[in-house]
Short mmCIF file of C-alpha atoms in Angstrom, two decimals:
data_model
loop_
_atom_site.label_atom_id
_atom_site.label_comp_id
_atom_site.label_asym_id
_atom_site.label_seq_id
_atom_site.Cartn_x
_atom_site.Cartn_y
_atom_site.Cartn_z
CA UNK M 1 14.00 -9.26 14.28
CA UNK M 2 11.09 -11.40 13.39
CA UNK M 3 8.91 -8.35 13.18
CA UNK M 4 6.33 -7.58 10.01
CA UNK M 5 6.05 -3.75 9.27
CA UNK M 6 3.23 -2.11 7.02
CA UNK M 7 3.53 0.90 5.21
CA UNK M 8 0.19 2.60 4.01
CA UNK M 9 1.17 6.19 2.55
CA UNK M 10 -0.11 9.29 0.48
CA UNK M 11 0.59 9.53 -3.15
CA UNK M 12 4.11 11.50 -3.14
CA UNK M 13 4.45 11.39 0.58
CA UNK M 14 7.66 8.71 -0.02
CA UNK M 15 5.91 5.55 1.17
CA UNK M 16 7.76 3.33 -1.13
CA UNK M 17 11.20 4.86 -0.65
CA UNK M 18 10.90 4.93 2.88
CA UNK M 19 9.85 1.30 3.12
CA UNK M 20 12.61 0.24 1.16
CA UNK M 21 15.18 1.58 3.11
CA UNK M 22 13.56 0.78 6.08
CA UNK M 23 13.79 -3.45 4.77
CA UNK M 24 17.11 -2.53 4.04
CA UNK M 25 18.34 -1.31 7.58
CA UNK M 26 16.73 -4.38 9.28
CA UNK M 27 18.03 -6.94 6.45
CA UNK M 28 15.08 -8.01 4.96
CA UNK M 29 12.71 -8.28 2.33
CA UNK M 30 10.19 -5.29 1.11
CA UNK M 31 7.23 -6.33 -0.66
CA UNK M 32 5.29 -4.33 -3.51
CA UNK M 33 5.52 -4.85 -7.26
CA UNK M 34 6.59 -9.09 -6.02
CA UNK M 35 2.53 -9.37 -4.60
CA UNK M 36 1.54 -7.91 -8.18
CA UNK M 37 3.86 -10.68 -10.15
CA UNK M 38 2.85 -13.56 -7.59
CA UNK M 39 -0.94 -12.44 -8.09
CA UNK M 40 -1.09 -13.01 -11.80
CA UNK M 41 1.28 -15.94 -11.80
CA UNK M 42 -1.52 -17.76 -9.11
CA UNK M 43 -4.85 -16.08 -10.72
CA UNK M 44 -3.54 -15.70 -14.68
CA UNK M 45 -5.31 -11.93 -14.64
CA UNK M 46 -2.73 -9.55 -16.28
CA UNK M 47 -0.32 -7.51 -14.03
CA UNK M 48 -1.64 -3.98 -15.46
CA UNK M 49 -5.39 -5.15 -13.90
CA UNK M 50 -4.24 -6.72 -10.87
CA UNK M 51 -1.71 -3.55 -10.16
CA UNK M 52 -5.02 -1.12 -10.69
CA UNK M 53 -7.17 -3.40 -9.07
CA UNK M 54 -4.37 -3.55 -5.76
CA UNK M 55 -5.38 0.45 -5.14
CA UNK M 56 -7.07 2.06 -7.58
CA UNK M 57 -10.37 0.84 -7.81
CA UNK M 58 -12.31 2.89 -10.54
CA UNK M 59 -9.33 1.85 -12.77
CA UNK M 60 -9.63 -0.97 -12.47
CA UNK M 61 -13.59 -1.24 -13.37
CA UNK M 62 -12.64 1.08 -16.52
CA UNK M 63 -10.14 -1.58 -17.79
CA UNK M 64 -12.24 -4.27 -16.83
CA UNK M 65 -15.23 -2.87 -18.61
CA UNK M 66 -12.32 -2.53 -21.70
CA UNK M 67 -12.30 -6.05 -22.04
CA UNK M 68 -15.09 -8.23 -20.43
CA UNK M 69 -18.86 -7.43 -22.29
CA UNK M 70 -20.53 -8.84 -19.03
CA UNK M 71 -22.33 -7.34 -16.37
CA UNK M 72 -20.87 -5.33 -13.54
CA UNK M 73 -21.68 -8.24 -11.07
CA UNK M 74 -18.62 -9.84 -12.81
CA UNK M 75 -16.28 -6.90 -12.80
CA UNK M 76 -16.66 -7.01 -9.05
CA UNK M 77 -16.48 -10.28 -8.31
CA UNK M 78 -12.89 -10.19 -10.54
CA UNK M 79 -11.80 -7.27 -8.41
CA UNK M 80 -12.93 -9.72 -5.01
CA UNK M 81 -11.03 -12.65 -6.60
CA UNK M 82 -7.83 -10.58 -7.22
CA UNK M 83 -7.91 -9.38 -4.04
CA UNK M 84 -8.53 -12.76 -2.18
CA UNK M 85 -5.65 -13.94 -4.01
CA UNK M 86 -3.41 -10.55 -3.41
CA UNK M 87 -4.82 -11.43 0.52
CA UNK M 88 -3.30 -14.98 0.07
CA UNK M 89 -0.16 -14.17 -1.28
CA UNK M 90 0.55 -11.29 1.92
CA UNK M 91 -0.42 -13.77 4.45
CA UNK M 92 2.33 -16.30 2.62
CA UNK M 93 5.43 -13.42 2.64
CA UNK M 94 4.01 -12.51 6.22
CA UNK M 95 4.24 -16.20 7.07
CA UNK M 96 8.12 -16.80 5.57
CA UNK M 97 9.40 -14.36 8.01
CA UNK M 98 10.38 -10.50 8.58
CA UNK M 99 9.72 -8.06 6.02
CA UNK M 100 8.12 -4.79 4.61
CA UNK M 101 4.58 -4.66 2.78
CA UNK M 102 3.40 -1.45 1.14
CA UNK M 103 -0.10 -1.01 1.26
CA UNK M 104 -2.65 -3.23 -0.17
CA UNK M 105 -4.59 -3.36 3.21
CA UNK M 106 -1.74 -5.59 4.59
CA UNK M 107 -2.08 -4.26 8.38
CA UNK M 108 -5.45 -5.11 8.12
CA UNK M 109 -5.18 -8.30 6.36
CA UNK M 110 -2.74 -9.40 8.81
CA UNK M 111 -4.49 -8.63 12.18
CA UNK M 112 -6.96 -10.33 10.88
CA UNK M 113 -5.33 -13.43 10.13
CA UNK M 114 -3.96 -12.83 14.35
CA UNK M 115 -0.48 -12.14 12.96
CA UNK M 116 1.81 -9.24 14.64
CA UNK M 117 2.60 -6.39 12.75
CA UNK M 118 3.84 -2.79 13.05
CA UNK M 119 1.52 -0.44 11.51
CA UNK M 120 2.61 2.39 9.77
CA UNK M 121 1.22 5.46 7.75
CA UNK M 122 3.11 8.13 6.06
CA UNK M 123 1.38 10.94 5.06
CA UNK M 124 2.65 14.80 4.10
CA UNK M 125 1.79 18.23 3.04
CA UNK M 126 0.75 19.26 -0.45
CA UNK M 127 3.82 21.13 -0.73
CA UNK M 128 6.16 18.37 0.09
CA UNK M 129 3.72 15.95 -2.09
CA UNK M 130 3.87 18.10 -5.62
CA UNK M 131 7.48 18.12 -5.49
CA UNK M 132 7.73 14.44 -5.47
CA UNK M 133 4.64 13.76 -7.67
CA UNK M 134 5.88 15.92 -10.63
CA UNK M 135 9.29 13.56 -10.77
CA UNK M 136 6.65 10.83 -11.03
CA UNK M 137 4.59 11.86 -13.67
CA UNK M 138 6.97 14.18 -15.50
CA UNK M 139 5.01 17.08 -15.35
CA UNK M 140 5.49 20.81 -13.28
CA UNK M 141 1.64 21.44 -14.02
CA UNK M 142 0.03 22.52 -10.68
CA UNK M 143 -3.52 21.76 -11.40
CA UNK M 144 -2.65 18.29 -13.05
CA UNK M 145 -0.24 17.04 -10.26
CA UNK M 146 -2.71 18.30 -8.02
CA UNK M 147 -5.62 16.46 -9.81
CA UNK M 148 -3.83 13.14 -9.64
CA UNK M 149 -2.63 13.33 -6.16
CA UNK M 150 -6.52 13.91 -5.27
CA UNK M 151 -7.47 11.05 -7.49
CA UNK M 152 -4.77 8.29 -6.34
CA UNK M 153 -5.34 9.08 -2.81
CA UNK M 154 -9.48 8.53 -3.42
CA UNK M 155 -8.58 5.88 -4.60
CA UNK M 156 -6.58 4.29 -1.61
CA UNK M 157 -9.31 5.54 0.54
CA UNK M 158 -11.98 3.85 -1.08
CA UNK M 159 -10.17 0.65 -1.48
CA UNK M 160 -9.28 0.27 2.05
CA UNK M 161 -12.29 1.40 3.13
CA UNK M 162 -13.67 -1.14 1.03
CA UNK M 163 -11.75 -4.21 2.33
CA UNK M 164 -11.03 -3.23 5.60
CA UNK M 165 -14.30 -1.14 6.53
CA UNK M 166 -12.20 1.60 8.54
CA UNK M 167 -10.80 4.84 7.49
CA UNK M 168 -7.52 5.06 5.52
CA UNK M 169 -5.11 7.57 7.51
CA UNK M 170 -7.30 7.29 10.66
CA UNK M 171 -4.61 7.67 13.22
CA UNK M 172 -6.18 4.99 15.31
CA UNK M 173 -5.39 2.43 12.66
CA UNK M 174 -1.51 2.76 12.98
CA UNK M 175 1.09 2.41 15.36
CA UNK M 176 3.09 5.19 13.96
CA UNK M 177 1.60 8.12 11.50
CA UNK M 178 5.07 10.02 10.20
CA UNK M 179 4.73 12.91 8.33
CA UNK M 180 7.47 12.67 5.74
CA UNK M 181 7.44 16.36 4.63
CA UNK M 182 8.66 17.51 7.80
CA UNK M 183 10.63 15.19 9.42
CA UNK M 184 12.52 14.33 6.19
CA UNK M 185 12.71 10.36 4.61
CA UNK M 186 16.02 9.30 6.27
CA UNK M 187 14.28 10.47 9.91
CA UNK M 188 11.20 8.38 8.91
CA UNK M 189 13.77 5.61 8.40
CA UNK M 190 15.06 5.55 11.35
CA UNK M 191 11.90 5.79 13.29
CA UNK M 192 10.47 3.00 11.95
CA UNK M 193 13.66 0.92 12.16
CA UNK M 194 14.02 1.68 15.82
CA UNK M 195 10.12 1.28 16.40
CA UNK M 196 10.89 -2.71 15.31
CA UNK M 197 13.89 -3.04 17.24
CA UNK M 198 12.16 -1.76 20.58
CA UNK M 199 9.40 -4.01 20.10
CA UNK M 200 11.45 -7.05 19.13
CA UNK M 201 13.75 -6.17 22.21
CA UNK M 202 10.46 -5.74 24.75
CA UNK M 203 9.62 -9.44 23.82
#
């Protein structure tokens, strides 16, 4: 299986989860919080910036502005140096072999760079979303799980927007959009897994 799979996702739709056990059906590596620690070990930013900066950006210019008293022409050419870095460190995984990247404009990054990848986006109903967001943040507040999901997926919009100029979600971006409320994480799994086999078998 010499096949490269992206996962772009919703906040609380199981993006993460779901690529993990998709790497570990087809026996290879998934790729998140490693970009973050390979990013600030080649740029020396700290991993709390870099990990705001990979998909959140108005975080990101909040911490920056914390601790840099410069203008704002340097606060985004530090969020364009993270990310050509970030950029540089996906092409290298992609370029080792088989694996899983979440997010981070990966699919984009890689057709760019001409190199084969199966596209996927996982998205689900508010319903489905809360449940999982309120184990993440500890909270069963309605209005404040739904204020962050509405905020972290803004933010994923406006990143890949930004770096990709295309619409995060947009159907015609993907090769497979899976909604994870409905047809359930192990389903999503296996969907993906056999998506890679079929097109690793067709070659």
């Amino acid at each position: 299986m010499n096949k490269i799979i992206t996962i772009s996702r919703e906040y609380g739709a199981g993006g993460h989860t779901i690529g993990q056990a998709v790497a570990k059906t087809l026996g290879i590596p998934f790729y998140d919080r490693d970009i973050v620690r390979e990013t600030a070990k080649a740029s020396g930013f700290d991993t709390e910036l870099i990990e705001t900066e990979g998909e959140d950006i108005s975080k990101a210019d909040s911490i920056l502005k914390s601790i840099c008293s410069v203008s704002s022409t340097y606060y985004h050419d530090t969020q364009e140096a993270i990310h050509d870095v970030q950029k540089a460190i996906i092409l290298r995984f992609a370029q080792e072999g088989p694996c899983v990247i979440l997010g981070r404009c990966a699919d984009e990054i890689l057709r760019e760079a001409g190199i084969e990848s199966i596209n996927v986006f996982i998205h689900a109903d508010d319903v489905h979303r809360a449940v999982r967001v309120s184990e993440l943040i500890g909270s069963t507040n309605a209005t404040e799980i739904q204020k962050v999901m509405t905020k972290k997926d803004s933010s994923r919009h406006t990143y890949y927007s930004r770096y990709t100029g295309k619409k995060w979600g947009d159907s015609k971006n993907y090769h497979l959009t899976l909604d994870s409320g409905i047809l359930g994480y192990d389903l999503c799994v296996k969907l993906i897994a056999e998506a890679a086999q079929a097109e690793e078998r067709a070659q």
